[in-house]
Coordinates of C-alpha atoms in Angstrom, one line a residue:
Chain A
A1 CA 7.1 11.2 5.1
Q2 CA 3.6 10.3 4.2
T3 CA 2.8 6.7 3.6
V4 CA 0.0 5.2 1.5
T5 CA -1.2 1.6 2.1
Q6 CA -3.2 -0.6 -0.2
S7 CA -3.8 -3.8 1.6
Q8 CA -5.5 -5.7 -1.2
P9 CA -2.9 -6.9 -3.7
E10 CA -5.6 -8.4 -6.0
M11 CA -9.3 -8.4 -6.3
S12 CA -11.9 -9.8 -8.7
V13 CA -15.4 -8.6 -9.6
Q14 CA -18.1 -10.0 -11.9
E15 CA -18.9 -7.8 -14.9
A16 CA -21.8 -5.3 -14.0
E17 CA -21.2 -5.8 -10.3
T18 CA -19.7 -3.3 -7.8
V19 CA -16.3 -3.5 -6.2
T20 CA -14.5 -1.3 -3.6
L21 CA -10.8 -0.9 -3.4
S22 CA -9.3 0.2 -0.1
C23 CA -6.6 2.7 0.7
T24 CA -5.3 4.2 3.9
Y25 CA -2.7 6.8 4.4
D26 CA -0.7 8.3 7.2
T27 CA -0.1 12.1 7.5
S28 CA 0.0 14.8 10.1
E29 CA -1.2 17.4 7.6
S30 CA -4.7 18.8 7.5
D31 CA -4.7 19.9 3.8
Y32 CA -3.8 17.5 1.1
Y33 CA -5.1 15.8 -2.1
L34 CA -5.8 12.1 -2.7
F35 CA -6.0 10.4 -6.1
W36 CA -6.8 7.1 -7.7
Y37 CA -4.8 6.2 -10.8
K38 CA -5.5 3.3 -13.2
Q39 CA -2.8 1.4 -15.0
P40 CA -4.0 -0.9 -17.7
P41 CA -1.7 -3.5 -19.3
S42 CA -0.5 -0.7 -21.7
R43 CA 1.3 0.7 -18.6
Q44 CA -0.1 4.2 -19.1
M45 CA -1.0 5.9 -15.8
I46 CA -4.5 7.3 -16.1
L47 CA -6.1 9.6 -13.5
V48 CA -9.4 8.2 -12.3
I49 CA -10.6 10.5 -9.6
R50 CA -9.3 13.2 -7.2
Q51 CA -10.4 14.3 -3.8
E52 CA -9.5 17.5 -1.9
A53 CA -9.2 16.9 1.8
Y54 CA -11.0 20.1 2.7
K55 CA -14.1 19.0 0.9
Q56 CA -16.5 16.9 2.9
Q57 CA -18.4 15.8 -0.2
N58 CA -17.1 12.6 -1.8
A59 CA -15.8 13.0 -5.4
T60 CA -17.6 11.1 -8.2
E61 CA -16.8 10.6 -11.8
N62 CA -19.4 8.6 -13.7
R63 CA -19.2 5.0 -12.4
F64 CA -16.3 5.8 -10.0
S65 CA -16.8 7.3 -6.6
V66 CA -14.8 7.6 -3.4
N67 CA -15.5 7.2 0.3
F68 CA -13.3 9.7 2.0
Q69 CA -13.1 9.3 5.7
K70 CA -10.7 12.0 6.9
A71 CA -10.6 11.1 10.6
A72 CA -9.9 7.5 9.8
K73 CA -7.4 8.4 7.0
S74 CA -9.2 6.2 4.6
F75 CA -9.9 6.7 0.9
S76 CA -11.7 3.9 -0.9
L77 CA -12.6 3.7 -4.5
K78 CA -16.0 2.2 -5.6
I79 CA -16.5 1.1 -9.1
S80 CA -20.1 0.5 -10.1
D81 CA -21.4 -1.5 -13.0
S82 CA -17.9 -2.9 -13.6
Q83 CA -16.8 -3.3 -17.2
L84 CA -14.1 -5.5 -18.8
G85 CA -12.1 -2.3 -19.5
D86 CA -11.9 -1.6 -15.8
A87 CA -9.4 -4.5 -15.4
A88 CA -6.1 -2.9 -14.4
M89 CA -3.8 -2.0 -11.6
Y90 CA -5.2 0.8 -9.4
F91 CA -2.9 3.0 -7.4
C92 CA -3.9 5.3 -4.6
A93 CA -1.8 8.4 -4.2
Y94 CA -1.3 11.3 -1.8
R95 CA -0.1 14.9 -2.4
S96 CA 0.6 17.6 0.1
S97 CA -1.1 21.0 -0.5
R98 CA 1.5 23.3 0.9
G99 CA 5.1 23.6 1.9
Y100 CA 8.3 22.6 0.1
N101 CA 7.0 19.2 -0.7
F102 CA 3.6 20.1 -2.1
N103 CA 4.5 18.8 -5.5
K104 CA 5.5 15.3 -4.3
F105 CA 3.2 12.4 -4.9
Y106 CA 3.3 9.3 -2.7
F107 CA 1.9 6.1 -4.1
G108 CA 0.5 2.9 -2.6
S109 CA 1.7 -0.5 -3.9
G110 CA -1.4 -1.0 -6.0
T111 CA -4.4 -3.4 -6.3
K112 CA -4.8 -5.5 -9.4
L113 CA -8.5 -5.7 -10.4
N114 CA -9.7 -8.6 -12.5
V115 CA -13.1 -8.3 -14.1
K116 CA -14.8 -11.6 -15.0
P117 CA -17.3 -11.8 -17.9
Chain B
N1 CA -0.2 18.3 -27.9
A2 CA 1.9 15.2 -27.3
G3 CA 1.8 15.4 -23.5
V4 CA 4.7 13.5 -21.8
T5 CA 6.9 11.5 -24.0
Q6 CA 9.6 9.0 -23.1
T7 CA 12.3 7.3 -25.1
P8 CA 13.2 4.6 -25.4
K9 CA 10.3 2.3 -24.7
F10 CA 12.6 -0.7 -24.0
Q11 CA 16.3 -1.0 -23.2
V12 CA 18.6 -3.8 -22.3
L13 CA 22.0 -2.9 -20.7
K14 CA 24.9 -4.8 -19.4
T15 CA 26.1 -4.2 -15.8
G16 CA 28.4 -1.2 -15.7
Q17 CA 27.0 0.5 -18.8
S18 CA 25.6 4.0 -18.7
M19 CA 22.7 5.5 -20.5
T20 CA 20.2 8.3 -20.5
L21 CA 16.4 8.0 -20.4
Q22 CA 14.8 10.9 -22.2
C23 CA 11.6 12.7 -21.0
A24 CA 9.9 15.7 -22.6
Q25 CA 6.6 17.5 -22.1
D26 CA 4.9 20.2 -24.1
M27 CA 2.4 21.4 -21.5
N28 CA 4.7 24.1 -20.0
H29 CA 4.7 22.3 -16.7
E30 CA 7.1 23.5 -14.1
Y31 CA 7.3 20.3 -12.1
M32 CA 8.8 17.1 -13.5
S33 CA 9.7 13.8 -11.8
W34 CA 11.0 10.4 -12.3
Y35 CA 9.6 7.2 -10.7
R36 CA 10.6 3.6 -10.8
Q37 CA 8.0 0.9 -10.6
D38 CA 8.9 -2.5 -9.2
P39 CA 6.5 -5.4 -8.6
G40 CA 4.6 -5.0 -5.4
M41 CA 6.1 -1.7 -4.5
G42 CA 4.1 0.9 -6.5
L43 CA 5.9 3.9 -7.8
R44 CA 8.9 5.3 -6.0
L45 CA 10.2 8.8 -6.6
I46 CA 13.8 9.0 -7.8
H47 CA 14.4 12.6 -8.6
Y48 CA 12.3 15.7 -9.2
S49 CA 12.5 19.2 -10.5
V50 CA 10.4 22.3 -9.6
G51 CA 11.7 24.3 -12.6
A52 CA 14.6 24.7 -15.0
G53 CA 17.9 24.6 -13.1
I54 CA 16.4 23.2 -9.9
T55 CA 16.4 19.5 -9.0
D56 CA 16.2 17.5 -5.8
Q57 CA 16.3 13.9 -4.7
G58 CA 13.4 11.6 -4.0
E59 CA 13.2 8.4 -2.1
V60 CA 15.6 6.3 -4.2
P61 CA 18.2 8.6 -5.9
N62 CA 21.3 6.5 -5.6
G63 CA 22.8 5.5 -9.0
Y64 CA 20.9 8.2 -10.9
N65 CA 21.6 11.7 -12.0
V66 CA 19.3 14.4 -13.4
S67 CA 19.5 17.9 -14.8
R68 CA 16.9 20.3 -16.0
S69 CA 18.3 22.8 -18.5
T70 CA 15.0 23.6 -20.1
T71 CA 11.3 23.5 -19.0
E72 CA 10.5 20.8 -21.5
D73 CA 13.2 18.2 -20.9
F74 CA 14.2 16.2 -17.8
P75 CA 16.6 13.4 -18.7
L76 CA 17.5 10.6 -16.2
R77 CA 21.0 9.3 -16.3
L78 CA 22.1 5.9 -15.1
L79 CA 25.8 6.2 -14.3
S80 CA 26.8 2.6 -14.0
A81 CA 23.9 0.2 -14.5
A82 CA 23.3 -2.5 -11.9
P83 CA 20.8 -5.4 -12.0
S84 CA 19.0 -3.8 -9.1
Q85 CA 18.0 -1.0 -11.5
T86 CA 16.0 -3.4 -13.6
S87 CA 12.6 -1.7 -13.5
V88 CA 9.9 0.3 -15.3
Y89 CA 10.7 4.0 -15.3
F90 CA 8.0 6.7 -15.5
C91 CA 8.4 10.3 -16.1
A92 CA 5.6 12.7 -14.9
S93 CA 4.9 16.4 -15.0
S94 CA 2.4 18.8 -13.5
Y95 CA 1.9 22.6 -13.3
G96 CA 3.4 22.5 -9.8
R97 CA 1.4 25.4 -8.4
G98 CA -0.3 23.4 -5.8
L99 CA -3.8 24.1 -7.2
D100 CA -6.8 21.9 -6.7
T101 CA -6.6 21.0 -10.4
D102 CA -2.9 20.2 -10.3
T103 CA -2.3 16.5 -11.1
Q104 CA 0.5 14.6 -12.6
Y105 CA 0.5 13.5 -16.2
F106 CA 2.6 10.4 -16.9
G107 CA 4.6 9.3 -19.8
P108 CA 4.2 5.8 -21.3
G109 CA 7.2 4.3 -19.4
T110 CA 10.5 2.7 -20.2
R111 CA 11.2 -0.9 -19.4
L112 CA 14.8 -1.3 -18.5
T113 CA 16.6 -4.6 -18.0
V114 CA 20.2 -4.7 -16.7
L115 CA 21.9 -8.0 -17.3

């Protein structure tokens, strides 16, 4: 089974600064999808950004961007101009793109992001 | 369009009691799943369904049952609650067609405490 590892249980960033959250994964597949989800104190899981493994270009969504290194199996999330509302748990997730398990998502253990005013 | 709804939001059970966590979606999604979230462990898949009448086990299925009689509903049953089942439970759904745009939408979660 695929595994997703987030090695930073907690991080802090000053408001308006930039922070990078790390994620690595283990897979033997060549086609797959990677995601970052945000979970604020409300517990709602919110999709932040998605990356298709066959695309070399890194995904961006406003202040959020990823650094996808397929050979290294690394998928980091960069948050620019951090805002107080970015404070949350962030989960990295993996989904296969084919086969019987293509619907299954595998999640990392999460990184808690604190934003200091 | 309500998205994915879960009831109840909070529940306290005694050891040995049974109960059903409800999940419904109104997006005509084929794929639905149940996760539990424990501190430091992220989300772990309990059971999932790829369509009405079809269910399968995830990583941690023991102590839970599911059924999928309609596309919209995917209830999770705790047969005989144990303190180890104290957790936050999330239901999620997606189109399940493996497309680039296919992502999971989550319900608000149910916090369950078993005494």
